Amino acid sequence: MATNKPEILQKAEEWLTDIFDKDTRSEIKRLIDENPKELEESFYKNAEFGTGGMRGVMGVGTNRINKYTLGKNTQGLSNYLKESFPNKEIKVAIAYDCRNNSQELAKVVADVFSANDIKVFLFSELRPTPELSFAVKHLDCQCGIVLTASHNPPEYNGYKVYWEDGGQLVPPQDSGLIDVINNLDYSAIKFDANEDLIVKIDSEVDKAFAEASVENGSFDTPSSAREDLKIVFTSLHGTSITMVPEVLEKAGFTNVHIVEEQRKPNGNFPTVESPNPEEPEALKMALEIADKENADIVIGTDPDCDRLGVAVRDLNGNMILLNGNQTMLVMTWFLLEEWKNSNKLKGNEFVASTIVSTPMLKNLTEDYGVEYKEVLTGFKWIAKLIKDHPELDFIGGGEESFGYMVGDFVRDKDAVTATLLACEIAAEMKGEGNSFYQKLLELYTQYGLYKEELISLVKKGIEGEKEIKQMLIDLRENPWEEIDGEKVVLIEDYKSSVARNLLDRTESSIDIPKSNVLIYYTESGTKIAARPSGTEPKIKFYISVNTDLDSVENYEKEDQKLSEKIARIRKELQLG
């Protein structure tokens, strides 16, 4: 059985030349003969860079992660680096996570760089993604690469590119690099390594990163409070096991229970359906241990250790998983308090978050006289703010998808330092007779009770991609005029960079890079954002609703009303 699409066959047959290895050619032939649908999925486009670099299913073809697609990226990047840094010794750092084939693919990437006379610092074993960001600056590199697919399913892998500031690639470098890559033939890839240019790194960078994490993530919490805090930690088979336990111990947290069944790195993630700490099921084992040990806090990190899920005890003593917005609010409050109490707030500080995160963070930040900045989804944009505003001091920032960054020593979301910060807050609150959860509710009484929900609709493959595009076209051509009985008063279209005020019929420009995002606001402050995922076959809808909260005691009643409101919105808008 053969595909009836000649353009797919033509692209596939290019991979049957002797540029490609025998195993690749054999698999291409098998797909041509036996699986035309999979062949089409593998070749209908080139794998693309999204919000978190390039991610995709591993396999043969232009739309898959393999030695040739990553080799082509790396050859293009080598050429681009030489253009960008003429007459300079170019150095890159490379790290990889626990995923299947990550170590082998990292060596392919190192080989290509070295074949292009570029010096490579290659981590000898798997390491957290934030450590790679740190290493780029620590080793004075012009670029960094990490092989990871974050919390995607086991069949995925990916390729994230960092620039000399330690932040991910952003405009104009990203489009310039993509042009170079797209104009390359696979025959131009230099795979023959110069081993003399590949240097293995480990303990020296580990030590420096751990010390910087402790310096940035711990404060004046009494040592007795740290020792008294009972922590359950799980690495979910990922890279954080190489760093988080050590950092917690260095900071004085000695009462740490590690989920042993999930300690060993494993790209198949055998004990979980998904290694995503956003999902309560992923922390099931940790929560069971927490109840057995009467722990105060549970923390789980994703495979590359840039996101963290935090569970704490509620007012009834039950463990509850906080969402990313809630964790971010308490962390930011704590940092702002620390800066204020240390007389470090001079009027040139800022906090940053993303356009799909909770609006409550702005209320909190500005109450401290600190500037609040908002960017597109993805920590590369927060890192760019730090780079673009050297006159400002970055306090911290996060996004709803369970990521946080403390200070600017790392320029990406960092679950190592954020884990330490969460434990620091929990220890200090417990020592004062308060709690992490109680403080969250107190913040709701001060700044308004905000409740958010994310709806992700999975749309796989070619047809799914078309469906996602059409859904956003429909939202633009037939915009919602009313949501749950509230008039829509503002629509922000980040693709056209236009904000339309429906009350006075005026338009204003949006001073943020273009992106395929739509945000609706109602007269009562309900906010709904829609965007396609940059790393997964999904369209995402972010719902935010709010009300006043007069006391902590009334939280459950008011929270229930907001839950009912979100349920009505989902039903009305047919969002799953």
XYZ file of C-alpha atoms in Angstrom:
576
model
C 0.000 0.000 0.000
C 1.478 3.364 -1.014
C 0.622 6.944 -0.208
C -1.255 8.786 -2.947
C 0.499 12.078 -2.171
C 3.447 12.522 -4.529
C 4.912 15.443 -2.551
C 5.229 13.200 0.535
C 6.829 10.407 -1.486
C 9.270 12.846 -3.032
C 10.397 14.099 0.391
C 10.642 10.547 1.742
C 12.681 9.322 -1.212
C 15.271 12.011 -0.522
C 15.939 10.096 2.701
C 16.723 6.923 0.712
C 20.035 8.332 -0.555
C 23.356 7.304 0.968
C 23.462 10.572 2.975
C 21.319 8.666 5.493
C 22.319 5.520 7.377
C 21.134 2.019 6.592
C 18.649 1.777 9.494
C 17.006 5.065 8.505
C 16.678 3.989 4.873
C 15.175 0.656 5.898
C 12.566 2.347 8.101
C 11.643 4.789 5.310
C 11.124 1.872 2.905
C 8.950 0.101 5.491
C 6.764 3.189 5.941
C 6.403 3.623 2.168
C 5.323 -0.001 1.778
C 3.284 -0.524 4.939
C 2.208 2.690 6.669
C 1.384 5.632 4.384
C -0.378 7.534 7.185
C 2.687 7.416 9.434
C 4.853 8.319 6.437
C 2.742 11.413 5.853
C 2.879 12.411 9.533
C 6.671 12.026 9.404
C 7.209 14.184 6.302
C 4.319 16.604 5.807
C 6.324 19.459 7.394
C 9.621 20.212 9.064
C 9.768 20.026 12.860
C 9.412 23.597 14.111
C 10.655 25.739 16.974
C 7.839 26.623 19.422
C 7.554 28.261 22.864
C 9.988 25.751 24.390
C 12.341 25.084 21.486
C 11.761 22.170 19.137
C 9.853 19.138 20.395
C 8.504 16.177 18.524
C 8.019 12.437 18.335
C 11.234 10.479 17.819
C 11.495 8.641 14.498
C 12.589 9.068 10.909
C 11.553 12.012 8.750
C 11.598 15.789 8.618
C 8.810 16.129 11.201
C 10.512 13.860 13.719
C 13.338 14.124 16.229
C 16.336 12.146 14.964
C 20.080 12.530 14.389
C 19.492 14.199 11.018
C 16.931 16.809 12.030
C 19.006 17.670 15.116
C 22.207 17.461 13.081
C 20.772 19.934 10.591
C 19.745 22.266 13.430
C 23.232 22.070 14.887
C 25.001 22.594 11.563
C 22.829 25.638 10.920
C 23.469 26.885 14.451
C 27.224 26.398 13.982
C 27.127 28.503 10.822
C 24.980 31.133 12.540
C 27.275 31.314 15.577
C 30.284 31.946 13.332
C 28.411 34.785 11.631
C 27.279 36.223 14.978
C 30.661 35.998 16.750
C 33.363 36.560 14.113
C 37.018 36.293 15.187
C 36.039 34.777 18.534
C 36.565 31.334 20.047
C 33.026 29.963 20.172
C 32.011 27.768 23.098
C 28.754 25.888 23.684
C 27.417 23.917 26.655
C 25.234 20.831 26.159
C 23.003 19.042 28.665
C 20.405 16.313 28.348
C 17.592 14.823 30.414
C 16.353 11.320 31.207
C 14.506 10.696 27.954
C 15.164 7.739 25.724
C 17.984 8.580 23.294
C 18.782 11.933 24.966
C 22.362 10.931 25.787
C 23.000 9.602 22.268
C 21.436 12.646 20.620
C 23.446 14.973 22.877
C 26.641 13.297 21.619
C 25.487 13.755 17.995
C 24.974 17.463 18.683
C 28.398 17.698 20.366
C 29.999 15.914 17.405
C 28.548 18.354 14.882
C 29.624 21.415 16.863
C 33.153 20.042 17.269
C 33.348 19.125 13.582
C 32.740 22.829 12.962
C 35.688 23.805 15.196
C 33.447 24.877 18.078
C 34.477 24.018 21.642
C 31.898 21.924 23.491
C 31.281 21.536 27.228
C 29.201 18.353 27.467
C 27.689 17.266 30.782
C 28.927 13.762 31.551
C 25.494 12.688 32.805
C 21.919 13.966 32.756
C 21.339 17.330 34.453
C 18.426 19.737 35.126
C 17.639 22.232 32.367
C 18.167 25.270 34.673
C 21.723 24.061 35.321
C 22.384 24.289 31.574
C 21.135 27.896 31.560
C 23.461 28.600 34.491
C 26.395 26.827 32.814
C 26.166 28.970 29.673
C 26.988 32.097 31.679
C 29.260 30.356 34.190
C 31.486 28.958 31.415
C 31.292 32.108 29.281
C 29.640 30.310 26.372
C 27.957 31.898 23.395
C 25.287 29.214 23.229
C 23.754 26.266 25.052
C 21.685 23.251 24.046
C 19.564 20.945 26.157
C 18.037 17.730 24.828
C 14.634 17.508 26.494
C 10.915 17.324 25.864
C 9.964 18.548 29.338
C 6.802 16.699 30.474
C 5.667 15.436 27.047
C 4.886 11.704 26.636
C 7.770 9.156 26.422
C 7.843 9.045 22.611
C 8.916 12.713 22.471
C 12.289 14.412 22.601
C 13.424 17.939 21.896
C 16.113 20.550 21.369
C 16.243 23.871 23.237
C 18.680 26.602 22.240
C 20.103 29.150 24.706
C 22.079 32.282 23.898
C 25.032 33.873 25.705
C 22.836 35.538 28.378
C 21.606 32.091 29.487
C 18.113 32.732 28.111
C 16.439 30.813 25.322
C 16.692 32.050 21.771
C 14.303 34.934 20.972
C 13.904 37.424 18.100
C 15.831 38.391 16.086
C 18.191 35.445 16.606
C 15.481 32.772 16.303
C 14.196 33.776 12.865
C 17.760 34.327 11.618
C 18.756 30.856 12.770
C 15.660 29.223 11.286
C 16.429 30.816 7.902
C 19.959 29.393 8.006
C 18.680 25.914 8.954
C 15.967 25.883 6.292
C 18.506 26.742 3.581
C 20.760 23.817 4.505
C 20.870 20.448 2.768
C 21.279 17.345 4.909
C 24.469 16.642 2.960
C 26.026 19.751 4.557
C 25.937 18.281 8.079
C 29.410 17.591 9.492
C 29.040 14.535 11.723
C 32.756 13.661 12.115
C 33.674 14.791 15.623
C 36.855 16.494 16.704
C 37.045 14.800 20.098
C 39.782 17.216 21.227
C 37.177 19.976 21.301
C 34.680 18.063 23.482
C 35.234 18.570 27.215
C 33.167 16.635 29.780
C 31.852 18.713 32.696
C 30.168 17.760 35.954
C 31.191 18.440 39.572
C 32.683 21.921 39.125
C 29.513 23.290 37.513
C 27.307 21.264 39.896
C 28.994 22.847 42.908
C 28.688 26.388 41.556
C 25.047 25.905 40.582
C 24.104 24.375 43.953
C 25.768 27.256 45.820
C 24.002 29.841 43.641
C 20.654 28.092 44.194
C 21.095 28.180 47.968
C 22.192 31.825 47.847
C 19.142 32.873 45.796
C 16.522 30.532 47.267
C 17.084 30.693 51.025
C 16.617 33.582 53.425
C 16.675 34.184 57.189
C 14.463 31.292 58.211
C 15.682 29.857 61.560
C 17.565 26.564 61.204
C 15.189 24.965 63.723
C 12.224 25.772 61.432
C 13.998 24.205 58.468
C 14.780 21.050 60.425
C 11.172 20.882 61.647
C 9.651 20.971 58.144
C 8.675 17.532 56.839
C 9.157 17.354 53.075
C 8.219 14.675 50.552
C 10.018 15.035 47.241
C 9.691 13.169 43.944
C 11.789 13.595 40.819
C 9.209 11.654 38.724
C 12.059 9.631 37.151
C 13.726 12.840 35.984
C 16.887 14.907 36.338
C 16.096 16.758 39.565
C 17.377 13.832 41.635
C 20.894 14.961 40.670
C 20.507 18.358 42.324
C 17.386 19.038 44.459
C 18.205 16.726 47.422
C 21.716 18.185 47.606
C 20.466 21.779 47.506
C 17.849 21.116 50.217
C 20.502 19.541 52.434
C 22.953 22.420 51.851
C 20.213 24.869 52.871
C 19.518 22.989 56.125
C 16.418 20.943 55.265
C 17.185 17.552 56.779
C 13.711 15.991 57.064
C 13.272 15.001 53.399
C 11.488 11.829 52.259
C 12.230 10.903 48.644
C 9.802 8.732 46.681
C 12.185 5.829 46.062
C 10.064 4.177 43.348
C 10.457 7.343 41.257
C 14.069 8.177 42.164
C 15.765 6.414 39.242
C 15.800 8.381 35.952
C 13.761 6.536 33.318
C 12.517 7.887 30.002
C 9.534 5.523 30.040
C 8.240 7.024 33.316
C 6.972 3.608 34.501
C 5.041 4.704 37.606
C 3.000 7.536 36.061
C 0.647 8.062 33.156
C 2.285 11.442 32.568
C 5.391 12.895 34.291
C 3.674 16.259 34.599
C 3.448 17.749 38.112
C 0.472 19.824 36.920
C -1.566 16.614 37.100
C -2.535 15.364 40.588
C -2.177 11.727 39.506
C 1.569 12.249 38.939
C 2.024 13.071 42.646
C -0.137 10.202 43.935
C 2.777 8.223 45.428
C 4.245 11.323 47.044
C 0.903 12.299 48.555
C 0.459 8.802 50.020
C 3.852 9.069 51.710
C 2.955 12.545 52.956
C -0.116 11.198 54.728
C 1.857 8.304 56.174
C 4.657 10.577 57.456
C 2.372 13.520 58.320
C 4.481 15.704 56.027
C 3.954 19.461 55.644
C 4.728 19.822 51.954
C 5.013 17.676 48.809
C 7.044 18.763 45.804
C 7.364 17.013 42.452
C 9.368 18.163 39.457
C 9.025 17.335 35.769
C 11.679 15.316 33.868
C 13.970 18.235 33.015
C 13.397 19.955 36.367
C 12.086 23.302 35.231
C 8.504 22.930 36.536
C 7.352 22.018 40.018
C 4.087 20.938 41.568
C 3.512 21.885 45.204
C 1.018 20.302 47.594
C 0.438 21.641 51.113
C -2.014 21.054 53.932
C -5.272 23.027 53.793
C -7.074 24.442 56.830
C -8.543 21.001 57.550
C -5.148 19.284 57.456
C -5.709 17.638 54.072
C -3.055 17.672 51.363
C -4.078 19.844 48.420
C -2.208 20.381 45.140
C -1.835 24.071 44.401
C -2.002 25.263 40.822
C 0.835 27.217 39.203
C -0.839 30.574 39.746
C -1.308 29.923 43.459
C 2.290 28.823 44.012
C 3.533 31.817 42.009
C 1.453 34.244 44.106
C 2.815 33.035 47.435
C 6.401 32.868 46.150
C 6.212 36.395 44.743
C 4.643 37.746 47.948
C 7.451 36.162 49.975
C 10.189 37.611 47.765
C 8.592 41.058 47.818
C 8.362 40.913 51.609
C 12.012 39.858 51.883
C 13.164 42.663 49.591
C 11.010 45.169 51.472
C 12.209 44.064 54.923
C 15.833 44.167 53.749
C 15.368 47.722 52.430
C 16.273 46.531 48.929
C 13.259 48.094 47.185
C 14.695 51.215 45.541
C 12.062 51.806 42.872
C 13.864 50.077 40.006
C 12.679 46.501 40.503
C 10.241 44.387 38.525
C 8.284 41.157 38.634
C 7.239 39.389 35.423
C 4.622 36.919 34.284
C 2.753 35.921 31.139
C -0.431 37.090 29.427
C -2.263 33.852 30.300
C -1.367 33.850 34.007
C -3.518 35.195 36.859
C -4.280 38.955 36.806
C -3.999 38.900 40.598
C -0.197 38.953 40.402
C -0.306 42.497 39.022
C -2.406 43.661 42.003
C 0.035 42.081 44.446
C 3.206 43.352 42.784
C 2.091 46.940 42.312
C 0.962 47.139 45.949
C 4.665 46.932 46.850
C 5.506 49.767 44.459
C 7.223 47.317 42.149
C 6.762 47.347 38.378
C 4.821 44.453 36.869
C 5.707 43.358 33.327
C 3.750 40.922 31.163
C 5.025 38.867 28.239
C 4.000 36.067 25.902
C 3.892 32.497 27.191
C 7.340 31.048 27.775
C 10.200 31.945 30.082
C 12.379 32.982 27.160
C 10.345 36.211 27.110
C 10.922 36.839 30.826
C 14.648 36.253 30.263
C 14.524 38.757 27.397
C 13.045 41.378 29.744
C 16.046 40.975 32.049
C 18.402 41.322 29.083
C 16.550 44.331 27.654
C 16.339 46.188 30.995
C 19.771 46.093 32.646
C 18.766 49.222 34.584
C 16.097 47.197 36.458
C 16.525 44.516 39.122
C 14.517 41.341 38.547
C 12.974 39.998 41.760
C 11.208 36.915 40.447
C 8.559 35.746 38.050
C 6.480 32.831 36.966
C 3.706 31.513 34.806
C 0.564 29.504 35.341
C 2.128 26.324 33.964
C 4.002 25.546 37.193
C 7.238 27.431 36.458
C 9.084 29.998 38.568
C 12.398 31.847 38.405
C 14.089 33.447 41.424
C 16.450 36.291 40.544
C 18.446 36.338 37.332
C 21.314 33.906 37.947
C 19.339 31.402 35.859
C 17.468 32.705 32.818
C 14.786 30.024 32.589
C 12.214 28.510 34.883
C 14.083 26.728 37.625
C 12.520 24.011 39.766
C 15.724 23.540 41.779
C 15.732 27.005 43.347
C 11.930 27.224 43.326
C 11.729 23.963 45.313
C 14.055 25.437 47.898
C 12.043 28.672 47.988
C 8.766 26.765 48.499
C 10.295 24.873 51.422
C 11.708 28.087 52.871
C 8.253 29.692 52.810
C 6.582 26.609 54.299
C 9.180 26.397 57.082
C 8.919 30.074 57.972
C 5.104 30.027 57.944
C 5.012 26.898 60.106
C 7.503 28.426 62.543
C 5.220 31.448 62.911
C 2.120 29.322 63.515
C 0.859 30.094 60.013
C 0.983 27.964 56.843
C 1.670 28.229 53.122
C -2.037 27.667 52.420
C -3.262 30.100 55.070
C -1.030 32.796 53.589
C -2.531 32.174 50.138
C -6.040 32.727 51.518
C -4.906 35.878 53.306
C -3.582 37.206 49.993
C -7.002 36.525 48.441
C -8.624 38.763 51.060
C -6.159 41.553 50.240
C -6.015 41.397 46.450
C -9.224 39.636 45.385
C -10.095 35.963 45.050
C -9.020 34.797 41.597
C -9.661 31.318 40.285
C -8.202 29.939 37.089
C -8.739 26.826 35.036
C -6.902 25.532 31.989
C -8.712 23.465 29.367
C -6.449 21.647 26.896
C -8.084 20.082 23.862
C -5.798 17.496 22.224
C -5.861 17.541 18.406
C -3.205 15.200 17.027
C -1.657 14.981 13.590
C -2.365 16.768 10.329
C -6.134 16.917 10.830
C -5.720 18.114 14.397
C -3.456 20.934 13.268
C -6.060 22.038 10.729
C -8.803 21.879 13.362
C -6.829 24.065 15.783
C -6.196 26.659 13.068
C -9.886 26.701 12.161
C -10.992 27.130 15.797
C -8.880 30.281 16.096
C -10.112 31.584 12.738
C -13.701 31.088 13.949
C -12.966 32.944 17.198
C -11.641 35.888 15.199
C -14.420 35.952 12.622
C -17.251 35.262 15.086
C -16.059 36.647 18.435
C -17.914 35.979 21.655
C -20.049 38.997 22.578
C -21.232 37.769 25.979
C -19.858 35.243 28.462
C -21.952 33.971 31.392
C -24.261 36.958 31.045
C -21.394 39.458 31.088
C -20.696 41.686 28.093
C -17.314 41.294 26.444
C -15.680 44.729 26.673
C -12.185 44.101 25.313
C -10.623 41.692 22.821
C -6.843 41.482 22.495
C -5.582 39.848 19.304
C -1.861 39.218 19.614
C -1.645 37.982 16.027
C -2.656 41.386 14.643
C -1.277 43.283 17.694
C -4.610 45.072 18.059
C -6.752 45.516 21.201
C -10.396 46.385 20.469
C -12.407 48.189 23.128
C -16.027 47.245 22.463
C -17.442 49.949 24.727
C -16.065 53.020 22.978
C -15.251 51.277 19.663
C -11.593 52.281 19.816
C -8.504 50.293 18.941
C -4.999 50.378 20.399
C -1.787 48.582 19.535
C -0.308 45.786 21.667
C 3.393 46.304 22.319
C 4.305 42.618 22.534
C 5.690 40.401 19.725
C 3.024 38.857 17.524
C 1.618 35.478 18.533
C -1.470 33.440 17.717
C -3.296 34.339 20.943
C -6.746 35.810 21.581
C -7.838 37.184 24.971
C -11.401 38.215 25.884
C -12.279 40.388 28.898
C -15.777 40.916 30.279
C -17.244 43.815 32.234
C -16.819 41.893 35.502
C -13.150 41.032 34.926
C -13.605 37.503 33.594
C -10.705 36.734 31.270
C -10.510 33.959 28.668
C -7.416 33.337 26.551
C -7.091 30.944 23.616
C -3.826 29.793 22.054
C -2.360 26.757 20.329
C 0.357 25.015 22.351
C 3.851 25.657 21.051
C 5.100 22.225 22.090
C 2.152 19.806 21.990
C -0.782 19.062 19.624
C -3.256 21.034 21.735
C -5.352 24.168 21.761
C -5.481 25.728 25.214
C -8.182 27.855 26.830
C -7.336 29.747 30.021
C -10.308 30.882 32.132
C -9.882 33.405 34.953
C -12.766 34.569 37.150
C -12.730 36.622 40.334
C -14.712 38.014 43.230
C -14.091 39.817 46.520
C -13.244 37.811 49.634
C -14.024 39.507 52.928
C -12.513 36.847 55.202
C -10.553 33.592 55.135
C -13.548 31.862 56.741
C -15.692 32.574 53.661
C -13.124 31.221 51.194
C -14.745 27.829 50.514
C -18.157 29.351 49.879
C -16.835 31.995 47.463
C -14.472 29.544 45.798
C -17.387 27.207 45.130
C -19.297 30.040 43.447
C -16.323 30.670 41.156
C -16.090 26.947 40.347
C -19.750 26.976 39.345
C -19.120 30.047 37.209
C -16.256 28.312 35.369
C -18.453 25.245 34.818
C -21.147 27.458 33.255
C -18.574 29.123 31.007
C -17.183 25.791 29.846
C -20.660 24.558 28.998
C -21.715 27.775 27.295
C -18.567 27.975 25.165
C -18.462 24.187 24.591
C -14.928 23.859 25.928
C -14.849 20.165 26.729
